[in-house]
mmCIF file of C-alpha atoms and ligand atoms in Angstrom:
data_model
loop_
_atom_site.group_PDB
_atom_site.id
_atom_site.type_symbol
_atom_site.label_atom_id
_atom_site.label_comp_id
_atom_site.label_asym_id
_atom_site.label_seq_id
_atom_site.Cartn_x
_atom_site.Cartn_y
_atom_site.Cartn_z
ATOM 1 C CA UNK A 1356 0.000 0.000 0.000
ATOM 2 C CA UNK A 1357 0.948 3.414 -0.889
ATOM 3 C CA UNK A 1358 -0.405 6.205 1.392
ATOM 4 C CA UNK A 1359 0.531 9.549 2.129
ATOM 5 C CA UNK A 1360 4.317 9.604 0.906
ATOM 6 C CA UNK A 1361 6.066 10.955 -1.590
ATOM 7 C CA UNK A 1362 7.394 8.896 -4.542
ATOM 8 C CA UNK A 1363 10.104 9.264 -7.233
ATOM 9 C CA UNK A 1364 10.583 7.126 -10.406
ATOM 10 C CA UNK A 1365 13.769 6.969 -12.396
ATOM 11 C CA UNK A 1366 13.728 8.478 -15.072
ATOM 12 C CA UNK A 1367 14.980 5.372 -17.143
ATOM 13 C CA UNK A 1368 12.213 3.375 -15.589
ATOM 14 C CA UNK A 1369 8.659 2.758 -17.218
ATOM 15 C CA UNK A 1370 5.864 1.745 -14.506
ATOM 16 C CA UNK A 1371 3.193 -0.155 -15.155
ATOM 17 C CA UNK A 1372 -0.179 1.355 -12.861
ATOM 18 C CA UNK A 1373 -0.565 -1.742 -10.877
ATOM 19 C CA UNK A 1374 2.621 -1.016 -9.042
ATOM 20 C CA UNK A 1375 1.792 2.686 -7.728
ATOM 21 C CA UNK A 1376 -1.749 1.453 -7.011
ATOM 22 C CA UNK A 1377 -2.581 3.522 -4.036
ATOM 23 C CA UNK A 1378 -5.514 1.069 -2.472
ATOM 24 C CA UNK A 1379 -5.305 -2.105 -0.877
ATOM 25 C CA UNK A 1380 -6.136 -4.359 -3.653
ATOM 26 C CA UNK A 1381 -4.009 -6.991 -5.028
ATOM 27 C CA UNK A 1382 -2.488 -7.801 -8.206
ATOM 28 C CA UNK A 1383 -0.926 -11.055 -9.777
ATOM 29 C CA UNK A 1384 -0.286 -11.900 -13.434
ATOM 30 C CA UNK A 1385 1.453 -8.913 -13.891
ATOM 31 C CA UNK A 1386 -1.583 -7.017 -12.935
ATOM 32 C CA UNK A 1387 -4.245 -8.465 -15.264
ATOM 33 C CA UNK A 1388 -6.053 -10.055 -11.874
ATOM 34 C CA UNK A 1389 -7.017 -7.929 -9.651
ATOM 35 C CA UNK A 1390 -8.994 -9.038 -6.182
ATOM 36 C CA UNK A 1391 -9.715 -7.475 -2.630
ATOM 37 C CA UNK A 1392 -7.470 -7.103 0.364
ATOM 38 C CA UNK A 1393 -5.145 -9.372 2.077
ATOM 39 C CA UNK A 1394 -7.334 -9.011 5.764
ATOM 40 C CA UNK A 1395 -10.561 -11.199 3.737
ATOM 41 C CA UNK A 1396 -8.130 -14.137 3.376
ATOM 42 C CA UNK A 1397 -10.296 -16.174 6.224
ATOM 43 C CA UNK A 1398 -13.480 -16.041 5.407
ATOM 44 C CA UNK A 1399 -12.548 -15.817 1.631
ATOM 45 C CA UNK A 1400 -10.688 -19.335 1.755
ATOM 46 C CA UNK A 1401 -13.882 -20.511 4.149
ATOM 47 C CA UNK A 1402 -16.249 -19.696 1.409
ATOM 48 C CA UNK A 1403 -14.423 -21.525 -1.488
ATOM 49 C CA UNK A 1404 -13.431 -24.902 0.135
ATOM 50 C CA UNK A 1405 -17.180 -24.463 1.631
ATOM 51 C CA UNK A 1406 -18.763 -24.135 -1.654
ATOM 52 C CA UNK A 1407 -16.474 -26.985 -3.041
ATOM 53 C CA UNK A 1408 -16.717 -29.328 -0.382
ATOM 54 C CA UNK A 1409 -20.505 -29.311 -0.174
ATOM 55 C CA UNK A 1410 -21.053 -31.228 -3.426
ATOM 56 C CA UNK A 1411 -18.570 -33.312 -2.926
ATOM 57 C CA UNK A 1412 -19.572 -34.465 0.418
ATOM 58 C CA UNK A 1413 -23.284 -34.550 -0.999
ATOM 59 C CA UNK A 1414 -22.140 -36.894 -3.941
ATOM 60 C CA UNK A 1415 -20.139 -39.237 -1.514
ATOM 61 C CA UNK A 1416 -22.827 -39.162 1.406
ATOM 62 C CA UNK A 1417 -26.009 -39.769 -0.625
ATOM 63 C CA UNK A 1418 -25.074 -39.397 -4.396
ATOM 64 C CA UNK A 1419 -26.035 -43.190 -4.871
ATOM 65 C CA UNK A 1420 -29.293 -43.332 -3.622
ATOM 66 C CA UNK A 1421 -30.569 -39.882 -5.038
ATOM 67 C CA UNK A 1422 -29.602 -41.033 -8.058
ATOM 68 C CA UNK A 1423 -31.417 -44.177 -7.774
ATOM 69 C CA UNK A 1424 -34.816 -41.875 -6.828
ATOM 70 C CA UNK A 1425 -34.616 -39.038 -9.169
ATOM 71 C CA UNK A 1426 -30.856 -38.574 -12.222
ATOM 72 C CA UNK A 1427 -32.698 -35.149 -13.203
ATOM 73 C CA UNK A 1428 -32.650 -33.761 -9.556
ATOM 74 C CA UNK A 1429 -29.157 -35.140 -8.890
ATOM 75 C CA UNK A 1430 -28.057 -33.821 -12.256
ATOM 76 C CA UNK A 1431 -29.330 -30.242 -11.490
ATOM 77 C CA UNK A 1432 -27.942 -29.768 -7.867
ATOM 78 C CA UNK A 1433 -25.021 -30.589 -9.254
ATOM 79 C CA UNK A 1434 -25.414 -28.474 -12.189
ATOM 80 C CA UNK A 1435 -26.105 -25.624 -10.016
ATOM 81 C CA UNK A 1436 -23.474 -26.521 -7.552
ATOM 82 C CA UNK A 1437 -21.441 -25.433 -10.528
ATOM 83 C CA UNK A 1438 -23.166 -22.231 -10.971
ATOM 84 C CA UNK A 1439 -22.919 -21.234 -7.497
ATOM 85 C CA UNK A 1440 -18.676 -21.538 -7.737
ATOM 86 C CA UNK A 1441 -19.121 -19.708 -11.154
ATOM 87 C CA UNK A 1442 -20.878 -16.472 -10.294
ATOM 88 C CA UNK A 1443 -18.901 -17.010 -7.396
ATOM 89 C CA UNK A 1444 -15.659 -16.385 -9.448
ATOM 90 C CA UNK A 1445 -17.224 -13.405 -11.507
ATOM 91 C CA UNK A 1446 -17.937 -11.803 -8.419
ATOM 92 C CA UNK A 1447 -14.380 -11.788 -6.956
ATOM 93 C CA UNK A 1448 -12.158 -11.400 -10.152
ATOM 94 C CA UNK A 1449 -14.597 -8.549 -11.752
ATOM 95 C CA UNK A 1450 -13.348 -5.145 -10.675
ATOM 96 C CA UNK A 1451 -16.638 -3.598 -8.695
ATOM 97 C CA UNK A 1452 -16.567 -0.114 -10.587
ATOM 98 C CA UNK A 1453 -13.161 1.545 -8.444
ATOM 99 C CA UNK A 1454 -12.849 5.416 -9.266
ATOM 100 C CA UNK A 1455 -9.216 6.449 -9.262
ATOM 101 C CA UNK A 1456 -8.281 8.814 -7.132
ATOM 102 C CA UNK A 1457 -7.277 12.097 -8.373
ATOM 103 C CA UNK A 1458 -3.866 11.405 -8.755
ATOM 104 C CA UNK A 1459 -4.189 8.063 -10.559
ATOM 105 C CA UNK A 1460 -6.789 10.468 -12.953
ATOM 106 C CA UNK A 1461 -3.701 13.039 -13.337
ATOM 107 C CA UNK A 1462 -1.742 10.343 -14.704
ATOM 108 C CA UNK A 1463 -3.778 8.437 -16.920
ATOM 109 C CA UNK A 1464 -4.445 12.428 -18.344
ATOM 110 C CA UNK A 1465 -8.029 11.574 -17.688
ATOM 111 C CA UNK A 1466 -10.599 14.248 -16.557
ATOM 112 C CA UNK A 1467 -13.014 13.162 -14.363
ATOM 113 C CA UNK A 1468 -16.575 14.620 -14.727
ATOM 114 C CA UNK A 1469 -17.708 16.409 -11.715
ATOM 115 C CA UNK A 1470 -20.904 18.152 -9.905
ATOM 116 C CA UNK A 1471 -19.770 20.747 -8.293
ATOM 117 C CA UNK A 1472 -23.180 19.368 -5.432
ATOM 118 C CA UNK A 1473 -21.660 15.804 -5.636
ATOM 119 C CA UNK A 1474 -20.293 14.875 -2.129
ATOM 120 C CA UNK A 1475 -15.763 14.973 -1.951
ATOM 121 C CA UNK A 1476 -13.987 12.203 -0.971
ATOM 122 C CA UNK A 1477 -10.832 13.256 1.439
ATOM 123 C CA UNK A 1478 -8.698 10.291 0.658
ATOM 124 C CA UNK A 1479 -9.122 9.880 -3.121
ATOM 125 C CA UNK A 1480 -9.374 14.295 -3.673
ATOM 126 C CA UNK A 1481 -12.139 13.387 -5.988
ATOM 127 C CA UNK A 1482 -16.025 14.237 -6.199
ATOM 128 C CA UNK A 1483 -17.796 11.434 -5.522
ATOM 129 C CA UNK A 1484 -21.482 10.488 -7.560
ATOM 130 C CA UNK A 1485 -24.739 9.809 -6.225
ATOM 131 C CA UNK A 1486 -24.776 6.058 -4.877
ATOM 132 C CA UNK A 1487 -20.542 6.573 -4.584
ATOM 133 C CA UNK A 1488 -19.111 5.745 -1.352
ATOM 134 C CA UNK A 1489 -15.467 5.102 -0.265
ATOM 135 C CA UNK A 1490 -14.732 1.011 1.001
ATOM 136 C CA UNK A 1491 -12.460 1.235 4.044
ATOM 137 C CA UNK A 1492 -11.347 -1.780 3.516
ATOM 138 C CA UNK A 1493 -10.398 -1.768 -0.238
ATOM 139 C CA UNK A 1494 -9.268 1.942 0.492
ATOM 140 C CA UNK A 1495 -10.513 3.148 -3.099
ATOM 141 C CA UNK A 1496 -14.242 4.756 -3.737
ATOM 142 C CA UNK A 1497 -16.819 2.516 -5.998
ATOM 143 C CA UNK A 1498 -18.917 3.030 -8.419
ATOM 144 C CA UNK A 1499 -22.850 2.424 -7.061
ATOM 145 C CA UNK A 1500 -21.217 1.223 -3.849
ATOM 146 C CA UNK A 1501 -23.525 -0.973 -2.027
ATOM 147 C CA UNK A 1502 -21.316 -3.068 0.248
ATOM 148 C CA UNK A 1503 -17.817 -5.057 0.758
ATOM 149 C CA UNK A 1504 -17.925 -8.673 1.123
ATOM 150 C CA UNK A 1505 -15.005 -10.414 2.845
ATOM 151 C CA UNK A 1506 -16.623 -13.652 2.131
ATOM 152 C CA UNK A 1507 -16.053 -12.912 -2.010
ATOM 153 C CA UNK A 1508 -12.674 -10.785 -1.431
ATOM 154 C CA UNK A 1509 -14.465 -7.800 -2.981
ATOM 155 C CA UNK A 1510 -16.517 -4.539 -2.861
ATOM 156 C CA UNK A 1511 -20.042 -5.346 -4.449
ATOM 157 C CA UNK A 1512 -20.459 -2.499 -6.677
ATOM 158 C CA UNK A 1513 -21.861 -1.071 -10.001
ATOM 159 C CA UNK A 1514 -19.868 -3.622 -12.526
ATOM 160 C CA UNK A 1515 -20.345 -6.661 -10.090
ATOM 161 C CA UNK A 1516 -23.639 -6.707 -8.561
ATOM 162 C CA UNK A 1517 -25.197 -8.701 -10.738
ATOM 163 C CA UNK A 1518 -22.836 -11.795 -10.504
ATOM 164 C CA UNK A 1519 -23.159 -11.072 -6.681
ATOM 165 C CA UNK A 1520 -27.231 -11.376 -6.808
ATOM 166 C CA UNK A 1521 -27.045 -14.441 -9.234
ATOM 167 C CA UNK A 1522 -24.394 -16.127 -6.764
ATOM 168 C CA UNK A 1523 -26.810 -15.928 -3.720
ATOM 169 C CA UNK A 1524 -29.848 -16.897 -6.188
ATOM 170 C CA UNK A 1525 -28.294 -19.945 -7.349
ATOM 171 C CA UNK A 1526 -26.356 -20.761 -3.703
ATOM 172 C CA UNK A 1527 -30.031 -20.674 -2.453
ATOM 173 C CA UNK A 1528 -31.550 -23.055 -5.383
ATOM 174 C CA UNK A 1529 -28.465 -25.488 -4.666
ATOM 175 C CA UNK A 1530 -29.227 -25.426 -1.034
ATOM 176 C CA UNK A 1531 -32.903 -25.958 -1.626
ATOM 177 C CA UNK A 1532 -32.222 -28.711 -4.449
ATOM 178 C CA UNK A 1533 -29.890 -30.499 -1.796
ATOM 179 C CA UNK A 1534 -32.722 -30.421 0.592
ATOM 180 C CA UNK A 1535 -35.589 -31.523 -1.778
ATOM 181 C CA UNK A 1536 -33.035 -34.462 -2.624
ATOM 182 C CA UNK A 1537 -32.201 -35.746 0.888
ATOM 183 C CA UNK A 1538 -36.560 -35.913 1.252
ATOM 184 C CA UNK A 1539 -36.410 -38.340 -1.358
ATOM 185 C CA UNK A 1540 -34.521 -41.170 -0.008
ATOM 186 C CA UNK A 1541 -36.063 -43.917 2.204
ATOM 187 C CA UNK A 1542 -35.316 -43.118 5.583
ATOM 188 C CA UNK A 1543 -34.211 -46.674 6.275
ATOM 189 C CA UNK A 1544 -31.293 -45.992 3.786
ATOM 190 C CA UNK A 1545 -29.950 -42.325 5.730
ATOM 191 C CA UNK A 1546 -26.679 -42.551 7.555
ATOM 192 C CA UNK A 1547 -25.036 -40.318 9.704
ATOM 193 C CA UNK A 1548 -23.843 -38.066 6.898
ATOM 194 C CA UNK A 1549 -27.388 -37.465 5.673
ATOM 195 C CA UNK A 1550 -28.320 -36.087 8.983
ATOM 196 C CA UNK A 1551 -25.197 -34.121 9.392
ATOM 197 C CA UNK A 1552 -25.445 -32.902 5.412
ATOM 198 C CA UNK A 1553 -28.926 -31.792 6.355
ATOM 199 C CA UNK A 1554 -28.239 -29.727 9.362
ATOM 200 C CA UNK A 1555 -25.208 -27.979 7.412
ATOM 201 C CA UNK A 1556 -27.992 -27.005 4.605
ATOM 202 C CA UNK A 1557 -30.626 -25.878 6.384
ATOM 203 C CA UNK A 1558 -28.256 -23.791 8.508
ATOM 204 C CA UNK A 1559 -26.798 -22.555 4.623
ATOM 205 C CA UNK A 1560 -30.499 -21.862 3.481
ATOM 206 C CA UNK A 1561 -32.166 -20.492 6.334
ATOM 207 C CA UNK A 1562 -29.132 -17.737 6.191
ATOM 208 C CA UNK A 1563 -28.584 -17.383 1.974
ATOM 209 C CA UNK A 1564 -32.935 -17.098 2.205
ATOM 210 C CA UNK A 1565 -32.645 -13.813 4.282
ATOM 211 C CA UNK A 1566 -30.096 -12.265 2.131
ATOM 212 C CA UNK A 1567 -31.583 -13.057 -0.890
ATOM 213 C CA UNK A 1568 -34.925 -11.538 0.235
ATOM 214 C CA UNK A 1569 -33.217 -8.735 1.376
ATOM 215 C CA UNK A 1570 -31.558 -8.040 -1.826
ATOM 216 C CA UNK A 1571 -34.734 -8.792 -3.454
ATOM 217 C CA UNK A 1572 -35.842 -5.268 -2.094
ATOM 218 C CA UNK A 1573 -32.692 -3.626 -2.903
ATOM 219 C CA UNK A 1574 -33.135 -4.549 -6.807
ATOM 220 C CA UNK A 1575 -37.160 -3.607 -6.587
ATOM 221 C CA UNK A 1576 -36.299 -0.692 -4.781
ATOM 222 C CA UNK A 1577 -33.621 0.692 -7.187
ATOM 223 C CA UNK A 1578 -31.144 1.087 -4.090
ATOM 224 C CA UNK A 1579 -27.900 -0.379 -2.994
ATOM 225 C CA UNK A 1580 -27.340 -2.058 1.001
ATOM 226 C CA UNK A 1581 -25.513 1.299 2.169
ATOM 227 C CA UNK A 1582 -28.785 3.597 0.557
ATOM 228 C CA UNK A 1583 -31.285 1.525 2.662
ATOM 229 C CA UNK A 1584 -29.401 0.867 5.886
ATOM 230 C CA UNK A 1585 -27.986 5.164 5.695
ATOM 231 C CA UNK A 1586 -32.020 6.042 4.668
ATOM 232 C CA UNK A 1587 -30.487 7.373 1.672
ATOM 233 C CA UNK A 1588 -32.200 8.240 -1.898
ATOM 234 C CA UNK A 1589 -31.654 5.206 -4.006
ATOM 235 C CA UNK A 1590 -29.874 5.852 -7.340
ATOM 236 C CA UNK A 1591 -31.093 2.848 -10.108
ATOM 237 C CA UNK A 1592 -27.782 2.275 -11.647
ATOM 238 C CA UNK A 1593 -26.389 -1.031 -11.206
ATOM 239 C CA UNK A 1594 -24.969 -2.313 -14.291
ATOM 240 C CA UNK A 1595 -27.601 -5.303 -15.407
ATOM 241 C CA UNK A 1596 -27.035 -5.277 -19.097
ATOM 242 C CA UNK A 1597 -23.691 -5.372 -20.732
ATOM 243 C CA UNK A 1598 -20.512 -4.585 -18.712
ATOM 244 C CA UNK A 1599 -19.789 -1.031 -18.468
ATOM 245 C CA UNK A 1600 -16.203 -0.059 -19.381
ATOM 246 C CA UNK A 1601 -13.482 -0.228 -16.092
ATOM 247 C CA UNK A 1602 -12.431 3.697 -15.250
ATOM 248 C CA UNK A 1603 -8.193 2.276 -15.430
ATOM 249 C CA UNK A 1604 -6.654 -0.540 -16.925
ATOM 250 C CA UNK A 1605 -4.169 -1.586 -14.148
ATOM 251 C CA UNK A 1606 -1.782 -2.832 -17.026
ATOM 252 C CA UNK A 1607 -1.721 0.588 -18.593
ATOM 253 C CA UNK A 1608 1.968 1.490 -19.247
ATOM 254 C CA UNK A 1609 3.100 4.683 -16.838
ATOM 255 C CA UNK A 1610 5.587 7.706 -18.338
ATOM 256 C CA UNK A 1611 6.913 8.129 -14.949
ATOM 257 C CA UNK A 1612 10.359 10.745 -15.420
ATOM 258 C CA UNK A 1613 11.121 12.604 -12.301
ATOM 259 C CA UNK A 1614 7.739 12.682 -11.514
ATOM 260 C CA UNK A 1615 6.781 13.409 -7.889
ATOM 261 C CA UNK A 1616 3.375 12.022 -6.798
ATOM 262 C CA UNK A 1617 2.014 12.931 -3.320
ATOM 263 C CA UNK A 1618 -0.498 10.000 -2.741
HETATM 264 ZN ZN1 ZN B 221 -12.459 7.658 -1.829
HETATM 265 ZN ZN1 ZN B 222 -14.102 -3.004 -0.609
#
């Protein structure tokens, strides 16, 4: 992380804008992945190996005898196990909608738009648009912030949402699908996994159902999490069709000669 100091490139030396990133996000691949910060790790790692375990354990536990009752329903919670890890994956490796701050905007030679009403943002020196907010924990302000989720290593914001909402919709149908499975074997044939696989989902559903509903009535309402919880205005702009374009490209080459940046 790069905070309030003062930096000075060699002349000789080209930069790309991954490495004088001033937020806590981090890089690999030379700066073409890009996910949250290092403090998420935990509950990051939990949800993965959670997520990948659970079909797993469902396929050794039961897998014979669903299959045996019903291929199609076996076939779909699998099929949306799948899912869940996929939107899953959008969620974390799809940058959220992160506005530069103003010196990241200086060097790209970019002009950001302004209202001269729209609220400042003291760490990032820029004006900030409605539904804007700035993540503590990322350390960068997002586009149509509506909240940061340790559990997916990421802000949920304007150019993610969507994968966010479809990874809760289809953790919930999995969990449900599991569920609706388990009911149809004979109970003579249940072990001691069954019963333990069925606590672990209901505890998964009961908990996935409430978020869900609740973001339910963020989409209907047109606001984001922070806008409901703050009593705030909601703003309508989540990105639901298309991709809108990234604000930097953290691979973008850097002119940096004698340059002095105060971050
Ligand atoms: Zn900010
Ligand atoms: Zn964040």
């Amino acid at each position: 992380m790069i905070n309030q100091q003062h930096i000075k490139f060699d002349d000789e030396h080209q930069h790309k804008l991954y490495e004088i990133w001033p937020g806590k996000n981090r890089f690999y691949l030379s700066g073409r992945i890009m996910i949250g910060p290092q403090t998420d790790f935990g509950p990051n790692i939990f949800t993965w190996c959670g997520l990948i375990l659970l079909p797993i354990f469902f396929t050794y536990s039961n897998g014979h005898q669903i299959w045996e009752a019903n291929q199609l329903l076996f076939i779909c919670t699998l099929l949306l196990a799948f899912l869940t890890l996929f939107f899953l994956f959008l969620t974390q490796f799809t940058e959220p909608g992160i506005i530069p701050r103003k010196n990241i905007f200086e060097i790209m030679n970019i002009q950001w738009d302004t209202e001269s009403a729209w609220p400042m943002c003291e760490t990032c020196s820029i004006k900030k648009p409605p539904g804007s907010s700035h993540c503590k924990q990322c350390d960068n302000c997002i586009l149509m912030f509506d909240h940061h989720c340790p559990f997916v290593n990421n802000c949920i914001g304007k150019r993610n949402y969507k994968y966010f909402a479809l990874f809760l919709a289809s953790l919930l149908m999995q969990g449900l699908s599991i569920l609706v499975s388990l009911s149809k074997i004979n109970p003579e044939e249940t072990n001691g996994f069954t019963d333990f696989l069925l606590i672990i989902v209901c505890f998964i559903s009961a908990i996935i159902g409430v978020f869900c509903f609740f973001h339910l009535i963020v989409i209907l309402s047109g606001s984001t999490t922070r806008q409901i919880i703050k009593h705030l205005e909601p703003t309508n702009s989540f990105d639901w069709i298309g991709r809108s374009q990234s604000l930097f490209d953290p691979t973008m080459i850097i002119n940096t000669q004698q340059q002095v940046f105060d971050f």
